[in-house]
Amino acid sequence: FVMSYNVALYLSLAQMHHQGIARGALRYANAKGWRIFGAYWPMYELGAIDSWNGDGIIAAIESARELRKPRRAGVPIVDISGAIERLDLPRGSNDNVAIGRLGGEHLAALGLEHYCFAAAEGSLWSDERLQGFRNATASVRDREVEVFSQSIDWWKNPEFSRELAAFLARQKRPFGIMSANDIIGMNV
């Protein structure tokens, strides 16, 4: 007897890494005979997440507010965002410290002496990437990594920012900058 599960994906496919997660979930589900529900083809249509009547939810929870609706469904939830430090959910996440370390090592190998980091304020994954970045650049810099930090919602607004432009203009040149993720990088 093979168990079949109905799992909802509660995430935005506008983000590339969420697309990879969705592909992996679909591939796994197809191999196991499970059904994946979501807002995108080739998933089964997902109605309102707060009344989901399936077996579980894979979700990208970026804030406590975003957790309210899937919680109402009363089924197990796995968070794939890693944005909230003290979230009482099982989590699947990247090694964010290693991601930051690799970015810092790359910029240090270029011989740069000044470093900046564009961060997502209040996001655990961003804090962990900054930690790895600082660790990797510690041996070659003569001062703290300069950090420009805004909420992830602020970064999702693609309008020109005088504040960001002023931050970049006052940096000692040449400098290297790491963005916490692709959304932030597109704005920098």
mmCIF file with all atom_site columns, C-alpha atoms in Angstrom, residues 14-132:
data_model
loop_
_atom_site.group_PDB
_atom_site.id
_atom_site.type_symbol
_atom_site.label_atom_id
_atom_site.label_alt_id
_atom_site.label_comp_id
_atom_site.label_asym_id
_atom_site.label_entity_id
_atom_site.label_seq_id
_atom_site.pdbx_PDB_ins_code
_atom_site.Cartn_x
_atom_site.Cartn_y
_atom_site.Cartn_z
_atom_site.occupancy
_atom_site.B_iso_or_equiv
_atom_site.pdbx_formal_charge
_atom_site.auth_seq_id
_atom_site.auth_comp_id
_atom_site.auth_asym_id
_atom_site.auth_atom_id
_atom_site.pdbx_PDB_model_num
ATOM 1   C CA . ALA A 1 14  ? 8.378  35.276 -9.301  1.00 0.00 ? 14  ALA A CA 1
ATOM 2   C CA . GLN A 1 15  ? 11.498 34.363 -7.302  1.00 0.00 ? 15  GLN A CA 1
ATOM 3   C CA . MET A 1 16  ? 13.913 32.054 -9.110  1.00 0.00 ? 16  MET A CA 1
ATOM 4   C CA . HIS A 1 17  ? 14.772 29.932 -6.087  1.00 0.00 ? 17  HIS A CA 1
ATOM 5   C CA . HIS A 1 18  ? 11.066 29.345 -5.463  1.00 0.00 ? 18  HIS A CA 1
ATOM 6   C CA . GLN A 1 19  ? 10.792 28.053 -9.030  1.00 0.00 ? 19  GLN A CA 1
ATOM 7   C CA . GLY A 1 20  ? 13.548 25.551 -8.246  1.00 0.00 ? 20  GLY A CA 1
ATOM 8   C CA . ILE A 1 21  ? 11.759 24.460 -5.088  1.00 0.00 ? 21  ILE A CA 1
ATOM 9   C CA . ALA A 1 22  ? 8.519  24.018 -7.038  1.00 0.00 ? 22  ALA A CA 1
ATOM 10  C CA . ARG A 1 23  ? 10.298 21.941 -9.714  1.00 0.00 ? 23  ARG A CA 1
ATOM 11  C CA . GLY A 1 24  ? 11.870 19.748 -7.047  1.00 0.00 ? 24  GLY A CA 1
ATOM 12  C CA . ALA A 1 25  ? 8.572  19.312 -5.190  1.00 0.00 ? 25  ALA A CA 1
ATOM 13  C CA . LEU A 1 26  ? 6.773  18.411 -8.427  1.00 0.00 ? 26  LEU A CA 1
ATOM 14  C CA . ARG A 1 27  ? 9.474  15.923 -9.417  1.00 0.00 ? 27  ARG A CA 1
ATOM 15  C CA . TYR A 1 28  ? 9.388  14.282 -5.966  1.00 0.00 ? 28  TYR A CA 1
ATOM 16  C CA . ALA A 1 29  ? 5.589  14.237 -5.877  1.00 0.00 ? 29  ALA A CA 1
ATOM 17  C CA . ASN A 1 30  ? 5.360  12.654 -9.330  1.00 0.00 ? 30  ASN A CA 1
ATOM 18  C CA . ALA A 1 31  ? 7.801  9.917  -8.311  1.00 0.00 ? 31  ALA A CA 1
ATOM 19  C CA . LYS A 1 32  ? 5.806  9.197  -5.132  1.00 0.00 ? 32  LYS A CA 1
ATOM 20  C CA . GLY A 1 33  ? 2.310  9.501  -6.576  1.00 0.00 ? 33  GLY A CA 1
ATOM 21  C CA . TRP A 1 34  ? 1.536  12.640 -4.576  1.00 0.00 ? 34  TRP A CA 1
ATOM 22  C CA . ARG A 1 35  ? -0.392 15.648 -5.830  1.00 0.00 ? 35  ARG A CA 1
ATOM 23  C CA . ILE A 1 36  ? 0.931  19.208 -5.621  1.00 0.00 ? 36  ILE A CA 1
ATOM 24  C CA . PHE A 1 37  ? -1.520 22.094 -5.460  1.00 0.00 ? 37  PHE A CA 1
ATOM 25  C CA . GLY A 1 38  ? -0.642 25.700 -6.193  1.00 0.00 ? 38  GLY A CA 1
ATOM 26  C CA . ALA A 1 39  ? -1.449 28.749 -8.242  1.00 0.00 ? 39  ALA A CA 1
ATOM 27  C CA . TYR A 1 40  ? 0.620  27.734 -11.271 1.00 0.00 ? 40  TYR A CA 1
ATOM 28  C CA . TRP A 1 41  ? 0.572  25.136 -14.019 1.00 0.00 ? 41  TRP A CA 1
ATOM 29  C CA . PRO A 1 42  ? 1.247  22.116 -13.858 1.00 0.00 ? 42  PRO A CA 1
ATOM 30  C CA . MET A 1 43  ? -0.042 22.061 -10.272 1.00 0.00 ? 43  MET A CA 1
ATOM 31  C CA . TYR A 1 44  ? -3.574 21.201 -9.314  1.00 0.00 ? 44  TYR A CA 1
ATOM 32  C CA . GLU A 1 45  ? -5.586 24.331 -8.606  1.00 0.00 ? 45  GLU A CA 1
ATOM 33  C CA . LEU A 1 46  ? -5.267 25.547 -5.045  1.00 0.00 ? 46  LEU A CA 1
ATOM 34  C CA . GLY A 1 47  ? -8.210 27.389 -3.576  1.00 0.00 ? 47  GLY A CA 1
ATOM 35  C CA . ALA A 1 48  ? -7.890 29.573 -0.501  1.00 0.00 ? 48  ALA A CA 1
ATOM 36  C CA . ILE A 1 49  ? -4.883 28.493 1.562   1.00 0.00 ? 49  ILE A CA 1
ATOM 37  C CA . ASP A 1 50  ? -6.644 29.192 4.858   1.00 0.00 ? 50  ASP A CA 1
ATOM 38  C CA . SER A 1 51  ? -9.216 26.495 4.083   1.00 0.00 ? 51  SER A CA 1
ATOM 39  C CA . TRP A 1 52  ? -6.767 24.004 2.537   1.00 0.00 ? 52  TRP A CA 1
ATOM 40  C CA . ASN A 1 53  ? -7.990 20.488 3.181   1.00 0.00 ? 53  ASN A CA 1
ATOM 41  C CA . GLY A 1 54  ? -4.821 18.627 2.215   1.00 0.00 ? 54  GLY A CA 1
ATOM 42  C CA . ASP A 1 55  ? -2.025 16.917 4.085   1.00 0.00 ? 55  ASP A CA 1
ATOM 43  C CA . GLY A 1 56  ? 0.521  19.732 4.343   1.00 0.00 ? 56  GLY A CA 1
ATOM 44  C CA . ILE A 1 57  ? 1.877  23.021 3.042   1.00 0.00 ? 57  ILE A CA 1
ATOM 45  C CA . ILE A 1 58  ? 5.320  23.998 1.791   1.00 0.00 ? 58  ILE A CA 1
ATOM 46  C CA . ALA A 1 59  ? 5.450  27.757 2.284   1.00 0.00 ? 59  ALA A CA 1
ATOM 47  C CA . ALA A 1 60  ? 7.756  30.753 1.974   1.00 0.00 ? 60  ALA A CA 1
ATOM 48  C CA . ILE A 1 61  ? 6.938  32.642 5.167   1.00 0.00 ? 61  ILE A CA 1
ATOM 49  C CA . GLU A 1 62  ? 8.548  36.103 5.054   1.00 0.00 ? 62  GLU A CA 1
ATOM 50  C CA . SER A 1 63  ? 6.637  37.611 8.001   1.00 0.00 ? 63  SER A CA 1
ATOM 51  C CA . ALA A 1 64  ? 4.356  36.699 10.894  1.00 0.00 ? 64  ALA A CA 1
ATOM 52  C CA . ARG A 1 65  ? 1.497  38.238 8.886   1.00 0.00 ? 65  ARG A CA 1
ATOM 53  C CA . GLU A 1 66  ? 2.117  35.802 6.017   1.00 0.00 ? 66  GLU A CA 1
ATOM 54  C CA . LEU A 1 67  ? 1.839  32.849 8.391   1.00 0.00 ? 67  LEU A CA 1
ATOM 55  C CA . ARG A 1 68  ? -1.730 33.612 9.500   1.00 0.00 ? 68  ARG A CA 1
ATOM 56  C CA . LYS A 1 69  ? -3.568 32.204 6.464   1.00 0.00 ? 69  LYS A CA 1
ATOM 57  C CA . PRO A 1 70  ? -1.751 28.867 6.117   1.00 0.00 ? 70  PRO A CA 1
ATOM 58  C CA . ARG A 1 71  ? -1.956 28.337 9.910   1.00 0.00 ? 71  ARG A CA 1
ATOM 59  C CA . ARG A 1 72  ? -5.754 28.482 9.702   1.00 0.00 ? 72  ARG A CA 1
ATOM 60  C CA . ALA A 1 73  ? -5.712 25.375 7.497   1.00 0.00 ? 73  ALA A CA 1
ATOM 61  C CA . GLY A 1 74  ? -4.635 23.330 10.529  1.00 0.00 ? 74  GLY A CA 1
ATOM 62  C CA . VAL A 1 75  ? -2.182 21.116 8.595   1.00 0.00 ? 75  VAL A CA 1
ATOM 63  C CA . PRO A 1 76  ? 1.611  20.737 8.957   1.00 0.00 ? 76  PRO A CA 1
ATOM 64  C CA . ILE A 1 77  ? 3.645  23.538 7.371   1.00 0.00 ? 77  ILE A CA 1
ATOM 65  C CA . VAL A 1 78  ? 7.304  23.531 6.301   1.00 0.00 ? 78  VAL A CA 1
ATOM 66  C CA . ASP A 1 79  ? 8.931  26.947 5.824   1.00 0.00 ? 79  ASP A CA 1
ATOM 67  C CA . ILE A 1 80  ? 11.420 27.302 2.975   1.00 0.00 ? 80  ILE A CA 1
ATOM 68  C CA . SER A 1 81  ? 12.063 31.021 3.417   1.00 0.00 ? 81  SER A CA 1
ATOM 69  C CA . GLY A 1 82  ? 14.269 31.157 6.495   1.00 0.00 ? 82  GLY A CA 1
ATOM 70  C CA . ALA A 1 83  ? 13.279 34.793 7.038   1.00 0.00 ? 83  ALA A CA 1
ATOM 71  C CA . ILE A 1 84  ? 12.030 34.566 10.629  1.00 0.00 ? 84  ILE A CA 1
ATOM 72  C CA . GLU A 1 85  ? 14.450 33.419 13.314  1.00 0.00 ? 85  GLU A CA 1
ATOM 73  C CA . ARG A 1 86  ? 12.075 32.119 15.942  1.00 0.00 ? 86  ARG A CA 1
ATOM 74  C CA . LEU A 1 87  ? 9.472  30.474 13.751  1.00 0.00 ? 87  LEU A CA 1
ATOM 75  C CA . ASP A 1 88  ? 8.022  27.342 15.327  1.00 0.00 ? 88  ASP A CA 1
ATOM 76  C CA . LEU A 1 89  ? 7.905  25.440 12.032  1.00 0.00 ? 89  LEU A CA 1
ATOM 77  C CA . PRO A 1 90  ? 10.207 22.874 10.453  1.00 0.00 ? 90  PRO A CA 1
ATOM 78  C CA . ARG A 1 91  ? 12.482 24.653 7.991   1.00 0.00 ? 91  ARG A CA 1
ATOM 79  C CA . GLY A 1 92  ? 14.289 23.758 4.803   1.00 0.00 ? 92  GLY A CA 1
ATOM 80  C CA . SER A 1 93  ? 16.835 26.403 3.928   1.00 0.00 ? 93  SER A CA 1
ATOM 81  C CA . ASN A 1 94  ? 20.073 27.235 2.155   1.00 0.00 ? 94  ASN A CA 1
ATOM 82  C CA . ASP A 1 95  ? 23.386 27.438 3.979   1.00 0.00 ? 95  ASP A CA 1
ATOM 83  C CA . ASN A 1 96  ? 23.193 31.215 4.093   1.00 0.00 ? 96  ASN A CA 1
ATOM 84  C CA . VAL A 1 97  ? 26.457 31.716 5.987   1.00 0.00 ? 97  VAL A CA 1
ATOM 85  C CA . ALA A 1 98  ? 28.252 29.780 3.225   1.00 0.00 ? 98  ALA A CA 1
ATOM 86  C CA . ILE A 1 99  ? 26.543 31.877 0.539   1.00 0.00 ? 99  ILE A CA 1
ATOM 87  C CA . GLY A 1 100 ? 27.802 35.067 2.211   1.00 0.00 ? 100 GLY A CA 1
ATOM 88  C CA . ARG A 1 101 ? 31.265 33.578 2.701   1.00 0.00 ? 101 ARG A CA 1
ATOM 89  C CA . LEU A 1 102 ? 31.514 32.644 -0.987  1.00 0.00 ? 102 LEU A CA 1
ATOM 90  C CA . GLY A 1 103 ? 30.483 36.160 -2.032  1.00 0.00 ? 103 GLY A CA 1
ATOM 91  C CA . GLY A 1 104 ? 33.056 37.689 0.327   1.00 0.00 ? 104 GLY A CA 1
ATOM 92  C CA . GLU A 1 105 ? 35.805 35.334 -0.811  1.00 0.00 ? 105 GLU A CA 1
ATOM 93  C CA . HIS A 1 106 ? 35.098 36.196 -4.438  1.00 0.00 ? 106 HIS A CA 1
ATOM 94  C CA . LEU A 1 107 ? 35.356 39.949 -3.824  1.00 0.00 ? 107 LEU A CA 1
ATOM 95  C CA . ALA A 1 108 ? 38.453 39.529 -1.615  1.00 0.00 ? 108 ALA A CA 1
ATOM 96  C CA . ALA A 1 109 ? 40.144 37.505 -4.383  1.00 0.00 ? 109 ALA A CA 1
ATOM 97  C CA . LEU A 1 110 ? 39.702 40.521 -6.671  1.00 0.00 ? 110 LEU A CA 1
ATOM 98  C CA . GLY A 1 111 ? 41.983 42.474 -4.338  1.00 0.00 ? 111 GLY A CA 1
ATOM 99  C CA . LEU A 1 112 ? 39.330 44.890 -3.108  1.00 0.00 ? 112 LEU A CA 1
ATOM 100 C CA . GLU A 1 113 ? 39.802 46.511 0.289   1.00 0.00 ? 113 GLU A CA 1
ATOM 101 C CA . HIS A 1 114 ? 36.392 48.116 0.827   1.00 0.00 ? 114 HIS A CA 1
ATOM 102 C CA . TYR A 1 115 ? 33.160 46.164 1.093   1.00 0.00 ? 115 TYR A CA 1
ATOM 103 C CA . CYS A 1 116 ? 29.436 46.841 1.238   1.00 0.00 ? 116 CYS A CA 1
ATOM 104 C CA . PHE A 1 117 ? 26.451 44.621 1.768   1.00 0.00 ? 117 PHE A CA 1
ATOM 105 C CA . ALA A 1 118 ? 22.859 45.304 0.669   1.00 0.00 ? 118 ALA A CA 1
ATOM 106 C CA . ALA A 1 119 ? 20.647 43.595 3.239   1.00 0.00 ? 119 ALA A CA 1
ATOM 107 C CA . ALA A 1 120 ? 17.016 42.667 3.811   1.00 0.00 ? 120 ALA A CA 1
ATOM 108 C CA . GLU A 1 121 ? 16.296 44.181 7.198   1.00 0.00 ? 121 GLU A CA 1
ATOM 109 C CA . GLY A 1 122 ? 14.736 41.785 9.690   1.00 0.00 ? 122 GLY A CA 1
ATOM 110 C CA . SER A 1 123 ? 15.329 38.645 7.581   1.00 0.00 ? 123 SER A CA 1
ATOM 111 C CA . LEU A 1 124 ? 17.294 35.814 9.165   1.00 0.00 ? 124 LEU A CA 1
ATOM 112 C CA . TRP A 1 125 ? 18.661 34.572 5.835   1.00 0.00 ? 125 TRP A CA 1
ATOM 113 C CA . SER A 1 126 ? 20.031 38.056 5.071   1.00 0.00 ? 126 SER A CA 1
ATOM 114 C CA . ASP A 1 127 ? 21.634 38.352 8.529   1.00 0.00 ? 127 ASP A CA 1
ATOM 115 C CA . GLU A 1 128 ? 23.284 34.949 8.052   1.00 0.00 ? 128 GLU A CA 1
ATOM 116 C CA . ARG A 1 129 ? 24.627 35.915 4.617   1.00 0.00 ? 129 ARG A CA 1
ATOM 117 C CA . LEU A 1 130 ? 26.026 39.155 6.064   1.00 0.00 ? 130 LEU A CA 1
ATOM 118 C CA . GLN A 1 131 ? 27.727 37.141 8.819   1.00 0.00 ? 131 GLN A CA 1
ATOM 119 C CA . GLY A 1 132 ? 29.414 34.884 6.238   1.00 0.00 ? 132 GLY A CA 1
#
